[in-house]
CSV table of C-alpha atoms in Angstrom, one decimal:
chain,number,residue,atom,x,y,z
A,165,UNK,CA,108.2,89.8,88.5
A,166,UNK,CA,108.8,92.8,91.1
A,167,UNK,CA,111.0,93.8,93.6
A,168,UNK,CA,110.0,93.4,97.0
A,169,UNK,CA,111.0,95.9,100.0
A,170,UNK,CA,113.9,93.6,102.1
A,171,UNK,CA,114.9,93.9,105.7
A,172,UNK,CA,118.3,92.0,104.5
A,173,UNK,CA,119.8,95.4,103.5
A,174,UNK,CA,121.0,98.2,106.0
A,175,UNK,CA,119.0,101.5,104.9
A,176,UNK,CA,122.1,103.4,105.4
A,177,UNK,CA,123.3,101.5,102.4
A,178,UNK,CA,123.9,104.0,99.8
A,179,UNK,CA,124.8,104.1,96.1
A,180,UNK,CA,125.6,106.7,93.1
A,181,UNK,CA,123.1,106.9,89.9
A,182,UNK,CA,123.8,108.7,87.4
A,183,UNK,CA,121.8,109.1,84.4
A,184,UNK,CA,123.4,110.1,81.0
A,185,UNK,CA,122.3,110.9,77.7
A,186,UNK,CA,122.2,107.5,76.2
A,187,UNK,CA,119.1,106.0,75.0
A,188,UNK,CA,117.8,103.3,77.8
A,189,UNK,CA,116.3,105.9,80.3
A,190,UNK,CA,114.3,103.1,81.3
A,191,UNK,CA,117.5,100.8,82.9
A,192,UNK,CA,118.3,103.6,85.0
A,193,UNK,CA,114.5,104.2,86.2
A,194,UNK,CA,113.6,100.9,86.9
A,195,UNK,CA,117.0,100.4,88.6
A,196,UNK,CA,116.3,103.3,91.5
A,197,UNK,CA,112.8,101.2,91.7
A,198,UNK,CA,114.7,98.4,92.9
A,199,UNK,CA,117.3,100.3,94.5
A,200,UNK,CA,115.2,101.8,96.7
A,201,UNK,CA,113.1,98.5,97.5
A,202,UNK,CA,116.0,97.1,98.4
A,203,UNK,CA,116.1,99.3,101.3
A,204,UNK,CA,119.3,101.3,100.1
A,205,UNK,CA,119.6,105.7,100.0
A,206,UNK,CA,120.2,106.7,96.2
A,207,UNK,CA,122.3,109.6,95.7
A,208,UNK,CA,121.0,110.7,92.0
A,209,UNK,CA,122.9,112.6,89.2
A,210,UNK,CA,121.3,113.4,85.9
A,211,UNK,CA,122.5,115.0,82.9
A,212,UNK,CA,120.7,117.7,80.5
A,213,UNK,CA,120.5,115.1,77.8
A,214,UNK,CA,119.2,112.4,80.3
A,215,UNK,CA,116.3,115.0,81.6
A,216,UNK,CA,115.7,114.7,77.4
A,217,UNK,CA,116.2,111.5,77.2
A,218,UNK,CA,113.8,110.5,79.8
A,219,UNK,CA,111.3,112.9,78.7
A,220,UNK,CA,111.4,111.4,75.2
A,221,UNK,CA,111.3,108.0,75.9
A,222,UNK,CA,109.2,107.4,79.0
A,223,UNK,CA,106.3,109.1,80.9
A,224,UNK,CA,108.1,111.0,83.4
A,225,UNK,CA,108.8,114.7,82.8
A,226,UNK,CA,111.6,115.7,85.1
A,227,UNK,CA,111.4,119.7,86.7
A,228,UNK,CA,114.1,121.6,85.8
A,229,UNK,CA,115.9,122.0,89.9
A,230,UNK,CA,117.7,119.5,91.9
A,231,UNK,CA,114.8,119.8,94.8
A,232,UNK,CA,111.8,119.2,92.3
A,233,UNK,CA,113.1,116.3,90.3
A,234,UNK,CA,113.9,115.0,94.2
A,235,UNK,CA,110.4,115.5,94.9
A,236,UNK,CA,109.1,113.4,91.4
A,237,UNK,CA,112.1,111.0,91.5
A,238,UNK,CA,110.9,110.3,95.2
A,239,UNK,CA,107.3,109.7,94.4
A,240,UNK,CA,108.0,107.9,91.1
A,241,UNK,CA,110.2,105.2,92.7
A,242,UNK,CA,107.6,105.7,95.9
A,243,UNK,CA,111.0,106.0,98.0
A,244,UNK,CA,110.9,107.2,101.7
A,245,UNK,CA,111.4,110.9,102.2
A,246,UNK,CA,115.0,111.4,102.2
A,247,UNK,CA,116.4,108.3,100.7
A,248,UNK,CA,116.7,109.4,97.5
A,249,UNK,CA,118.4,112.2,96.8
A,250,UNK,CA,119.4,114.9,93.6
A,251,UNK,CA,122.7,116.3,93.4
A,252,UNK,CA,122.9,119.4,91.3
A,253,UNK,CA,125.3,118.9,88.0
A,254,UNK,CA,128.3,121.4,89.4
A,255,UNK,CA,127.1,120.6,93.3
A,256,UNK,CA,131.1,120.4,94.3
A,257,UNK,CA,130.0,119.9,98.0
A,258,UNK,CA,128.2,116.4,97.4
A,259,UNK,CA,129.2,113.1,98.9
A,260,UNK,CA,129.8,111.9,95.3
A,261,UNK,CA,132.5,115.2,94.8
A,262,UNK,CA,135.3,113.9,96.7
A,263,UNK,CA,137.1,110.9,97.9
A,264,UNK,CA,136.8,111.6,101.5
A,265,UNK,CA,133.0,111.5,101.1
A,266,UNK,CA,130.8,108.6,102.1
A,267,UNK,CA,132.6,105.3,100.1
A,268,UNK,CA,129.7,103.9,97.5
A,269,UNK,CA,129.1,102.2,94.0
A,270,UNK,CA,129.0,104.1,91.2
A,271,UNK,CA,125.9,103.1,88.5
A,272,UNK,CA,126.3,105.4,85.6
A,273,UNK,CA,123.0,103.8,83.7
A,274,UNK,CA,122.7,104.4,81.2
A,275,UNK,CA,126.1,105.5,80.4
A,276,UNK,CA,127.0,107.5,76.9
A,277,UNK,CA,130.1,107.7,75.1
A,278,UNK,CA,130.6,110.8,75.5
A,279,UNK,CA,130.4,110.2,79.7
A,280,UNK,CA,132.6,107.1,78.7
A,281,UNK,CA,135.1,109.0,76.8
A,282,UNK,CA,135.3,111.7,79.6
A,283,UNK,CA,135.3,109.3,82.8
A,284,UNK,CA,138.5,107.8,80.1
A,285,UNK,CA,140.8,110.4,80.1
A,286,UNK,CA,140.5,111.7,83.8
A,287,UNK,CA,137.5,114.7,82.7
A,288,UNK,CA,135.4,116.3,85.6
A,289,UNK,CA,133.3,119.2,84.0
A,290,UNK,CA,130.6,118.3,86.1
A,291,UNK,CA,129.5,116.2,89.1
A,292,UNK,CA,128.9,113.0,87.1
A,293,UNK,CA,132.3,112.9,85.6
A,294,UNK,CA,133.7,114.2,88.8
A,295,UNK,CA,132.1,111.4,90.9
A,296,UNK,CA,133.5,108.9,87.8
A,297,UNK,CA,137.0,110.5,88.6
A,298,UNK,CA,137.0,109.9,92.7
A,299,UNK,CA,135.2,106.1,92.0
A,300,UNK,CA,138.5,105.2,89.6
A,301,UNK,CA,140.7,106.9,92.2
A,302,UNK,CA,139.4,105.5,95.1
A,303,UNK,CA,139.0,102.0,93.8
A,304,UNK,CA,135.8,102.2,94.7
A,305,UNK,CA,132.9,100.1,92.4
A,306,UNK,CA,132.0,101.9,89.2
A,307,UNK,CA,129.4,100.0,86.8
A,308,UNK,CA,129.2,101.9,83.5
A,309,UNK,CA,125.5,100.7,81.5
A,310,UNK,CA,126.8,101.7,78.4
A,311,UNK,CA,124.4,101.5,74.7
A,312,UNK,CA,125.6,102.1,71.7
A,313,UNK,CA,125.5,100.4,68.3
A,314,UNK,CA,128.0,99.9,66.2
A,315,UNK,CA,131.2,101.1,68.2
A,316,UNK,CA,133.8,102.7,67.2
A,317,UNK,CA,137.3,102.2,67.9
A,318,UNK,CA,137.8,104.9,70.5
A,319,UNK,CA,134.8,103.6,72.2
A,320,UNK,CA,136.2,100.3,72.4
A,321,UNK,CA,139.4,101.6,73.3
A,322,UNK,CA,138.4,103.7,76.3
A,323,UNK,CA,136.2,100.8,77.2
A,324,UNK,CA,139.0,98.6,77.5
A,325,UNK,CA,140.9,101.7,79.1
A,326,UNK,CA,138.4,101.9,81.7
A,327,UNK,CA,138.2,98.1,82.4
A,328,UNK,CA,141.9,98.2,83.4
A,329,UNK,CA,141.7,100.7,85.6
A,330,UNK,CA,138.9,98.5,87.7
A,331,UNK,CA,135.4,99.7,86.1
A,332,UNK,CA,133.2,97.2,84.9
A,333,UNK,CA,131.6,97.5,81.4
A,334,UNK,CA,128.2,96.7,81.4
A,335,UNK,CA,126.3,96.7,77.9
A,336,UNK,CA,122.8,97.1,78.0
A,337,UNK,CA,122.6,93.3,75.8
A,338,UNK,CA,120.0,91.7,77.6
A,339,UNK,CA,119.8,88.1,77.0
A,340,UNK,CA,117.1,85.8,75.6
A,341,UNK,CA,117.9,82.7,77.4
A,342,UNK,CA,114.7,83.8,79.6
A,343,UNK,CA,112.5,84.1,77.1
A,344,UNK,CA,111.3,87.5,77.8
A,345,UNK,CA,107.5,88.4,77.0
A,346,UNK,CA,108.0,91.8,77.1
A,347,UNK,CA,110.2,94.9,76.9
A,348,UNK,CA,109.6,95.1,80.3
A,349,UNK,CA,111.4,91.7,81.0
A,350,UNK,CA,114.8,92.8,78.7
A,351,UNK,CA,115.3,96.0,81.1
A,352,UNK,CA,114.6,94.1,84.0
A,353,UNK,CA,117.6,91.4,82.6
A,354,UNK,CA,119.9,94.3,82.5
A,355,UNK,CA,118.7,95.3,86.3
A,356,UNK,CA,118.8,92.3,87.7
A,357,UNK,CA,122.9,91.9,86.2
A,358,UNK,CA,123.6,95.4,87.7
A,359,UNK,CA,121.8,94.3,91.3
A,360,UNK,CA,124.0,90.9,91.4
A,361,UNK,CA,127.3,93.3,90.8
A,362,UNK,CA,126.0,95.5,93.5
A,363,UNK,CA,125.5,92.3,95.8
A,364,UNK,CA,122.3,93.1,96.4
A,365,UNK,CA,119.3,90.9,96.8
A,366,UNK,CA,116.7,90.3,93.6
A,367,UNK,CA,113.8,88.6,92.3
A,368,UNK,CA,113.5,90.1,88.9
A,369,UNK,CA,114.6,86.9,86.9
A,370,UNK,CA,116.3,83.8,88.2
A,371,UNK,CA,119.8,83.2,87.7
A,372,UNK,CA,122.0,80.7,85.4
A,373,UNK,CA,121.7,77.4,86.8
A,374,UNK,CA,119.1,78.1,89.8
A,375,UNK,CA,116.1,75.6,88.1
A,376,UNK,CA,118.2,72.7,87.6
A,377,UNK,CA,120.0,73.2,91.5
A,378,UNK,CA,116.7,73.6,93.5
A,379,UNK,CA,115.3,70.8,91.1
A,380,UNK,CA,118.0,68.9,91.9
A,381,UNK,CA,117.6,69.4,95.8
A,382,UNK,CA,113.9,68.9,95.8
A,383,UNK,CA,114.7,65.3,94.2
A,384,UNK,CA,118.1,64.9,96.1
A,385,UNK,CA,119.6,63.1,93.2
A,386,UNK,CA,122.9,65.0,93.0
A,387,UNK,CA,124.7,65.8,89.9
A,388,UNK,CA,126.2,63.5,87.4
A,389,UNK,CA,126.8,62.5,83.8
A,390,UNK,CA,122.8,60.4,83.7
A,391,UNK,CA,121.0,64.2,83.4
């Protein structure tokens, strides 16, 4: 299935996406599709290793400046001009940069370990970590799409590190339980988890539960120990 544009969501709804250097470029692609059908503004951040990332394991080859990877990001996710925009990687004077900027989710997807480890101990070398810092600060929503496999102890430990100080740890584990057809059905698992966090409306897969509840409306049967 694939996201639809919804009048349900303000357009001046915005949230934070940053891409790292993990592997899974395509979580964080097909999540500003959706983001952006869902009517929100997406303020972007990626890495150097993400632009190499992306490059490596999908079609789109990302210009080197802020404006030009606006410019393909726009097109790609065929946003409307302005409503999604690139942030520079030391672009201090960016919403995302400080706490009295404009309050929004934080996606970092997909998130390394190193990004983990820095966003951990309170690092801001750059706007992504920086933007990290002010969402723990500011108790504001961060949703870290981490992938990795095995981890180690220190990832484990600033995972649970970061879950205590209010960031949620999202895996990229997609499930089976929808017996996905394609690889395009396991990102859009992942998606579809991150868009529920982010209360926002979806249609890429139904959730837990929702057969057997409309089934059991349709038939108006109720619930009870004779299913």
């Amino acid at each position: 299935m694939t996201s639809t544009k919804s009048t349900s969501v303000s357009p001046q709804r915005t949230i934070n996406l940053a891409f790292t250097g993990a592997s899974g470029a395509q979580y964080g692609l097909r999540l500003l599709q959706c983001l952006v059908a869902a009517g929100c503004r997406v303020h972007v951040m990626i890495s150097k290793a993400a632009q190499i990332v992306i490059a490596t394991e999908t079609d789109l080859k990302l210009p080197g400046t802020p404006p030009a990877m606006q410019k393909a990001l726009t097109e790609y996710a065929s946003a409307e001009a302005g409503q999604v925009l690139v942030f520079g990687r030391e672009d201090w004077f960016s919403p995302p940069a400080s706490g009295s900027g404009e309050k929004a989710p934080l996606v970092v997807c997909p998130c390394s370990t190193g990004t983990l480890s820095a966003l951990a101990t309170g690092a801001s070398n750059n706007l992504i970590e920086r933007a990290g810092d002010v969402a723990l600060k500011e108790r504001r929503q961060l949703i870290l799409v981490t992938r990795e496999a095995p981890y180690s102890e220190v990832h484990l430990e600033n995972m649970l590190k970061l879950t205590r100080m209010g960031a949620v740890i999202m895996p990229a584990s997609p499930g089976f339980y929808h017996r996905p057809s394609s690889v395009q059905d396991l990102v859009d698992f992942i998606v579809a988890r991150i868009l529920d966090h982010l209360d926002l409306p979806q249609d890429l897969m139904p959730r837990w539960g929702e057969a057997r509840v409309n089934a059991k409306v349709d038939r108006n049967d109720g619930f009870g120990q004779h299913d």
